[in-house]
């Protein structure tokens, strides 16, 4: 049976309208009603399950909901990264748990790397899973790019081909694939190259607040490069530190040098009113504070930034 187009729910007038895209919802469950209802408000704040390394999903959702977060982005489930091999029972449990907490799954953080060997089949399966969970977005990685110009050109072409072949699947499910400013695509100008190669309403960008800043780009430059196709945002803070991997230390919001306030100013000035996901990366950085300590702080500080948006 094909998707029930009569139940399509449209987002409010914002930059998504520019590409004439609608979220496709299979049925009006409490979760989807909550999600569509919230779309009429200003910026909403979600949390990533990357913050939870020693809690099951139900405990993570319970804490996030009790703190006042408005959505959840799935990256870690029961303390582990996940992929399309999740059992039918786990898939159903995850959907039921988020529905019961009235927390929409604002994005699904896949591990798909576009420049890896044969990522297409897993991307297609993850698109189906994202649709099953009634989430509008799936994050994909671009991966690392070679310094050799010819190899890099081939990697870009290969990534574009993977996306183009997945577009019919994404369109059928009503899911948008999002390239994150991460890895070889940390600079928005690099992400913009791929966006230009795949000018589809089913492909956009996630603006991660840290990585373009690490690459020396200002929020104004990032918005110029990818702002019109930014449909989701990751928020975190950091500061330069020779003692940490990559020369950067993740720190609580407001204690680093990432210009988060200016990121929000640029987005809102351009019409963005989607979700902001607090990405507290405890999974990758076990030395940082626990979710119980960090998430209340991140929410409070980010709410303050939202209130000050110009």
One Martini backbone bead per residue (centre of mass of N, CA, C, O) as a GRO file, in nm:
protein
  310
    1UNK     BB    1   0.096   0.036   0.022
    2UNK     BB    2   0.070   0.353  -0.007
    3UNK     BB    3   0.080   0.659   0.075
    4UNK     BB    4  -0.111   0.892   0.266
    5UNK     BB    5  -0.169   1.197   0.125
    6UNK     BB    6  -0.421   1.305   0.294
    7UNK     BB    7  -0.207   1.324   0.564
    8UNK     BB    8  -0.051   1.558   0.505
    9UNK     BB    9   0.192   1.769   0.671
   10UNK     BB   10   0.251   2.105   0.701
   11UNK     BB   11   0.458   2.341   0.732
   12UNK     BB   12   0.544   2.634   0.791
   13UNK     BB   13   0.636   2.939   0.701
   14UNK     BB   14   0.947   2.885   0.540
   15UNK     BB   15   1.223   2.752   0.392
   16UNK     BB   16   1.060   2.497   0.305
   17UNK     BB   17   0.865   2.639   0.105
   18UNK     BB   18   1.079   2.692  -0.119
   19UNK     BB   19   1.060   2.357  -0.182
   20UNK     BB   20   0.782   2.228  -0.149
   21UNK     BB   21   0.768   2.063   0.136
   22UNK     BB   22   0.639   1.766   0.296
   23UNK     BB   23   0.536   1.598   0.552
   24UNK     BB   24   0.496   1.250   0.588
   25UNK     BB   25   0.205   1.097   0.733
   26UNK     BB   26   0.044   0.807   0.806
   27UNK     BB   27  -0.066   0.890   1.104
   28UNK     BB   28  -0.261   1.045   1.370
   29UNK     BB   29  -0.084   1.047   1.618
   30UNK     BB   30   0.022   1.184   1.902
   31UNK     BB   31   0.300   1.247   1.790
   32UNK     BB   32   0.219   1.393   1.522
   33UNK     BB   33   0.050   1.609   1.652
   34UNK     BB   34   0.269   1.731   1.827
   35UNK     BB   35   0.456   1.806   1.595
   36UNK     BB   36   0.262   1.985   1.424
   37UNK     BB   37   0.189   2.184   1.648
   38UNK     BB   38   0.486   2.291   1.700
   39UNK     BB   39   0.536   2.425   1.414
   40UNK     BB   40   0.396   2.714   1.511
   41UNK     BB   41   0.649   2.783   1.653
   42UNK     BB   42   0.932   2.845   1.756
   43UNK     BB   43   1.210   2.756   1.853
   44UNK     BB   44   1.319   2.428   1.915
   45UNK     BB   45   1.434   2.189   2.168
   46UNK     BB   46   1.662   1.931   2.144
   47UNK     BB   47   1.801   1.598   2.192
   48UNK     BB   48   2.070   1.388   2.205
   49UNK     BB   49   2.159   1.045   2.265
   50UNK     BB   50   2.472   1.096   2.304
   51UNK     BB   51   2.442   1.155   2.624
   52UNK     BB   52   2.386   0.829   2.640
   53UNK     BB   53   2.574   0.543   2.780
   54UNK     BB   54   2.395   0.419   3.061
   55UNK     BB   55   2.112   0.427   2.911
   56UNK     BB   56   1.814   0.382   2.819
   57UNK     BB   57   1.580   0.515   2.622
   58UNK     BB   58   1.363   0.562   2.835
   59UNK     BB   59   1.545   0.727   3.026
   60UNK     BB   60   1.622   0.947   2.827
   61UNK     BB   61   1.333   1.047   2.766
   62UNK     BB   62   1.249   1.112   3.053
   63UNK     BB   63   1.458   1.331   3.105
   64UNK     BB   64   1.407   1.519   2.865
   65UNK     BB   65   1.108   1.570   2.929
   66UNK     BB   66   1.141   1.677   3.227
   67UNK     BB   67   1.321   1.932   3.130
   68UNK     BB   68   1.174   2.041   2.836
   69UNK     BB   69   1.204   1.902   2.589
   70UNK     BB   70   1.073   1.885   2.234
   71UNK     BB   71   1.291   1.661   2.146
   72UNK     BB   72   1.446   1.385   1.952
   73UNK     BB   73   1.768   1.254   1.866
   74UNK     BB   74   1.881   0.971   1.699
   75UNK     BB   75   2.199   0.780   1.780
   76UNK     BB   76   2.151   0.641   2.060
   77UNK     BB   77   2.070   0.303   2.178
   78UNK     BB   78   2.126   0.172   2.466
   79UNK     BB   79   2.441   0.286   2.430
   80UNK     BB   80   2.415   0.247   2.106
   81UNK     BB   81   2.471   0.224   1.803
   82UNK     BB   82   2.277   0.230   1.500
   83UNK     BB   83   2.084   0.043   1.257
   84UNK     BB   84   1.893  -0.145   1.026
   85UNK     BB   85   1.920  -0.415   1.224
   86UNK     BB   86   1.693  -0.371   1.381
   87UNK     BB   87   1.446  -0.492   1.533
   88UNK     BB   88   1.112  -0.499   1.530
   89UNK     BB   89   1.080  -0.461   1.835
   90UNK     BB   90   1.265  -0.211   1.864
   91UNK     BB   91   1.123  -0.026   1.671
   92UNK     BB   92   0.856  -0.023   1.825
   93UNK     BB   93   0.961   0.070   2.101
   94UNK     BB   94   1.071   0.343   2.014
   95UNK     BB   95   0.809   0.461   1.911
   96UNK     BB   96   0.640   0.420   2.168
   97UNK     BB   97   0.821   0.587   2.363
   98UNK     BB   98   0.796   0.863   2.218
   99UNK     BB   99   0.490   0.880   2.222
  100UNK     BB  100   0.445   0.862   2.531
  101UNK     BB  101   0.633   1.135   2.565
  102UNK     BB  102   0.582   1.342   2.337
  103UNK     BB  103   0.846   1.291   2.139
  104UNK     BB  104   0.979   1.384   1.870
  105UNK     BB  105   1.155   1.269   1.591
  106UNK     BB  106   1.359   1.503   1.440
  107UNK     BB  107   1.600   1.288   1.396
  108UNK     BB  108   1.822   1.064   1.216
  109UNK     BB  109   2.140   0.925   1.308
  110UNK     BB  110   2.334   0.813   1.092
  111UNK     BB  111   2.629   0.616   0.954
  112UNK     BB  112   2.631   0.721   0.680
  113UNK     BB  113   2.882   0.720   0.411
  114UNK     BB  114   2.908   0.849   0.099
  115UNK     BB  115   3.236   0.772   0.051
  116UNK     BB  116   3.190   0.490   0.078
  117UNK     BB  117   3.135   0.161   0.031
  118UNK     BB  118   2.831   0.108  -0.061
  119UNK     BB  119   2.583   0.302   0.090
  120UNK     BB  120   2.301   0.269  -0.040
  121UNK     BB  121   2.146   0.034   0.102
  122UNK     BB  122   2.153   0.162   0.389
  123UNK     BB  123   2.012   0.422   0.317
  124UNK     BB  124   1.744   0.294   0.229
  125UNK     BB  125   1.686   0.156   0.502
  126UNK     BB  126   1.696   0.422   0.673
  127UNK     BB  127   1.461   0.559   0.534
  128UNK     BB  128   1.252   0.353   0.626
  129UNK     BB  129   1.298   0.396   0.931
  130UNK     BB  130   1.233   0.696   0.942
  131UNK     BB  131   0.945   0.659   0.847
  132UNK     BB  132   0.852   0.467   1.074
  133UNK     BB  133   0.922   0.712   1.290
  134UNK     BB  134   0.820   0.989   1.172
  135UNK     BB  135   1.066   1.133   1.038
  136UNK     BB  136   1.198   1.395   0.833
  137UNK     BB  137   1.510   1.315   0.909
  138UNK     BB  138   1.841   1.229   0.771
  139UNK     BB  139   2.160   1.170   0.863
  140UNK     BB  140   2.464   1.231   0.681
  141UNK     BB  141   2.780   1.155   0.574
  142UNK     BB  142   3.057   1.237   0.379
  143UNK     BB  143   3.340   1.241   0.485
  144UNK     BB  144   3.649   1.203   0.372
  145UNK     BB  145   3.887   1.399   0.191
  146UNK     BB  146   4.099   1.433  -0.047
  147UNK     BB  147   4.391   1.613  -0.156
  148UNK     BB  148   4.341   1.499  -0.421
  149UNK     BB  149   4.172   1.629  -0.678
  150UNK     BB  150   4.073   1.375  -0.830
  151UNK     BB  151   3.973   1.213  -0.589
  152UNK     BB  152   3.779   1.426  -0.484
  153UNK     BB  153   3.601   1.441  -0.734
  154UNK     BB  154   3.511   1.143  -0.720
  155UNK     BB  155   3.381   1.159  -0.439
  156UNK     BB  156   3.165   1.366  -0.509
  157UNK     BB  157   3.030   1.206  -0.737
  158UNK     BB  158   2.961   0.959  -0.565
  159UNK     BB  159   2.783   1.103  -0.356
  160UNK     BB  160   2.577   1.213  -0.561
  161UNK     BB  161   2.486   0.937  -0.667
  162UNK     BB  162   2.374   0.822  -0.407
  163UNK     BB  163   2.157   1.041  -0.373
  164UNK     BB  164   2.011   1.017  -0.646
  165UNK     BB  165   1.928   0.711  -0.595
  166UNK     BB  166   1.761   0.798  -0.319
  167UNK     BB  167   1.535   1.000  -0.394
  168UNK     BB  168   1.290   0.816  -0.458
  169UNK     BB  169   1.278   0.706  -0.169
  170UNK     BB  170   1.249   0.972  -0.017
  171UNK     BB  171   0.990   1.063  -0.162
  172UNK     BB  172   0.811   0.823  -0.079
  173UNK     BB  173   0.863   0.888   0.244
  174UNK     BB  174   0.919   1.194   0.321
  175UNK     BB  175   1.243   1.229   0.329
  176UNK     BB  176   1.529   1.409   0.443
  177UNK     BB  177   1.849   1.455   0.345
  178UNK     BB  178   2.146   1.525   0.557
  179UNK     BB  179   2.425   1.719   0.554
  180UNK     BB  180   2.697   1.749   0.757
  181UNK     BB  181   2.912   1.958   0.926
  182UNK     BB  182   3.163   1.724   0.861
  183UNK     BB  183   3.459   1.645   0.831
  184UNK     BB  184   3.516   1.714   0.500
  185UNK     BB  185   3.233   1.905   0.558
  186UNK     BB  186   3.277   2.131   0.777
  187UNK     BB  187   3.276   2.320   0.557
  188UNK     BB  188   3.027   2.483   0.397
  189UNK     BB  189   3.161   2.502   0.114
  190UNK     BB  190   3.161   2.192   0.079
  191UNK     BB  191   2.866   2.129   0.118
  192UNK     BB  192   2.776   2.313  -0.120
  193UNK     BB  193   2.884   2.137  -0.348
  194UNK     BB  194   2.681   1.903  -0.302
  195UNK     BB  195   2.421   2.063  -0.316
  196UNK     BB  196   2.467   2.152  -0.615
  197UNK     BB  197   2.463   1.852  -0.731
  198UNK     BB  198   2.181   1.823  -0.539
  199UNK     BB  199   1.881   1.985  -0.639
  200UNK     BB  200   1.692   1.870  -0.394
  201UNK     BB  201   1.418   1.846  -0.174
  202UNK     BB  202   1.570   1.569  -0.043
  203UNK     BB  203   1.818   1.779   0.010
  204UNK     BB  204   2.034   1.889   0.280
  205UNK     BB  205   2.120   2.057   0.593
  206UNK     BB  206   2.348   2.053   0.870
  207UNK     BB  207   2.417   2.282   1.124
  208UNK     BB  208   2.711   2.287   1.288
  209UNK     BB  209   2.842   2.507   1.512
  210UNK     BB  210   3.147   2.411   1.530
  211UNK     BB  211   3.293   2.324   1.255
  212UNK     BB  212   3.299   2.589   1.090
  213UNK     BB  213   3.457   2.740   1.307
  214UNK     BB  214   3.710   2.564   1.293
  215UNK     BB  215   3.738   2.654   0.972
  216UNK     BB  216   3.687   2.987   0.982
  217UNK     BB  217   3.382   3.041   0.985
  218UNK     BB  218   3.124   3.241   0.968
  219UNK     BB  219   2.791   3.265   1.003
  220UNK     BB  220   2.753   3.430   0.743
  221UNK     BB  221   2.902   3.230   0.557
  222UNK     BB  222   2.729   2.984   0.613
  223UNK     BB  223   2.461   3.101   0.523
  224UNK     BB  224   2.545   3.163   0.233
  225UNK     BB  225   2.608   2.858   0.162
  226UNK     BB  226   2.344   2.690   0.342
  227UNK     BB  227   2.087   2.831   0.459
  228UNK     BB  228   1.854   2.760   0.248
  229UNK     BB  229   1.933   2.429   0.325
  230UNK     BB  230   1.866   2.451   0.628
  231UNK     BB  231   1.680   2.201   0.844
  232UNK     BB  232   1.910   2.168   1.066
  233UNK     BB  233   2.049   2.177   1.416
  234UNK     BB  234   2.362   2.187   1.586
  235UNK     BB  235   2.450   2.227   1.937
  236UNK     BB  236   2.775   2.356   2.036
  237UNK     BB  237   3.074   2.382   2.232
  238UNK     BB  238   3.413   2.535   2.216
  239UNK     BB  239   3.780   2.502   2.244
  240UNK     BB  240   4.094   2.558   2.234
  241UNK     BB  241   4.318   2.253   2.262
  242UNK     BB  242   4.617   2.085   2.271
  243UNK     BB  243   4.511   1.841   2.470
  244UNK     BB  244   4.315   1.776   2.235
  245UNK     BB  245   4.153   1.633   2.000
  246UNK     BB  246   4.204   1.843   1.728
  247UNK     BB  247   4.230   2.109   1.926
  248UNK     BB  248   3.950   2.043   2.085
  249UNK     BB  249   3.705   2.141   2.337
  250UNK     BB  250   3.437   2.038   2.498
  251UNK     BB  251   3.177   2.258   2.618
  252UNK     BB  252   2.972   2.435   2.768
  253UNK     BB  253   2.753   2.653   2.716
  254UNK     BB  254   2.937   2.966   2.726
  255UNK     BB  255   3.260   2.841   2.753
  256UNK     BB  256   3.329   2.919   2.466
  257UNK     BB  257   3.378   3.028   2.104
  258UNK     BB  258   3.108   2.978   1.991
  259UNK     BB  259   2.868   3.169   1.793
  260UNK     BB  260   2.561   3.096   1.869
  261UNK     BB  261   2.402   3.359   1.856
  262UNK     BB  262   2.475   3.418   1.555
  263UNK     BB  263   2.357   3.168   1.436
  264UNK     BB  264   2.064   3.232   1.518
  265UNK     BB  265   2.040   3.505   1.382
  266UNK     BB  266   2.079   3.402   1.093
  267UNK     BB  267   1.850   3.198   1.082
  268UNK     BB  268   1.608   3.381   1.157
  269UNK     BB  269   1.653   3.596   0.935
  270UNK     BB  270   1.600   3.349   0.714
  271UNK     BB  271   1.339   3.171   0.856
  272UNK     BB  272   1.409   2.990   1.081
  273UNK     BB  273   1.188   2.723   1.271
  274UNK     BB  274   1.325   2.487   1.389
  275UNK     BB  275   1.539   2.273   1.521
  276UNK     BB  276   1.745   2.236   1.818
  277UNK     BB  277   2.025   2.034   1.882
  278UNK     BB  278   2.158   1.900   2.155
  279UNK     BB  279   2.515   1.802   2.142
  280UNK     BB  280   2.607   1.578   2.379
  281UNK     BB  281   2.921   1.389   2.348
  282UNK     BB  282   2.956   1.135   2.548
  283UNK     BB  283   3.019   0.897   2.363
  284UNK     BB  284   3.296   1.037   2.251
  285UNK     BB  285   3.326   1.192   2.555
  286UNK     BB  286   3.363   1.053   2.863
  287UNK     BB  287   3.482   1.311   3.030
  288UNK     BB  288   3.223   1.435   3.034
  289UNK     BB  289   2.942   1.511   3.144
  290UNK     BB  290   2.652   1.416   3.229
  291UNK     BB  291   2.330   1.441   3.140
  292UNK     BB  292   2.219   1.536   3.418
  293UNK     BB  293   2.413   1.790   3.411
  294UNK     BB  294   2.408   1.909   3.110
  295UNK     BB  295   2.111   1.941   2.997
  296UNK     BB  296   2.006   2.170   3.177
  297UNK     BB  297   2.217   2.377   3.090
  298UNK     BB  298   2.178   2.377   2.783
  299UNK     BB  299   1.883   2.466   2.786
  300UNK     BB  300   1.908   2.734   2.939
  301UNK     BB  301   2.113   2.874   2.750
  302UNK     BB  302   1.958   2.838   2.482
  303UNK     BB  303   1.707   2.991   2.568
  304UNK     BB  304   1.860   3.258   2.600
  305UNK     BB  305   1.941   3.285   2.305
  306UNK     BB  306   1.658   3.282   2.182
  307UNK     BB  307   1.556   3.542   2.335
  308UNK     BB  308   1.804   3.719   2.181
  309UNK     BB  309   1.710   3.725   1.911
  310UNK     BB  310   1.732   3.951   1.623
   0.00000   0.00000   0.00000
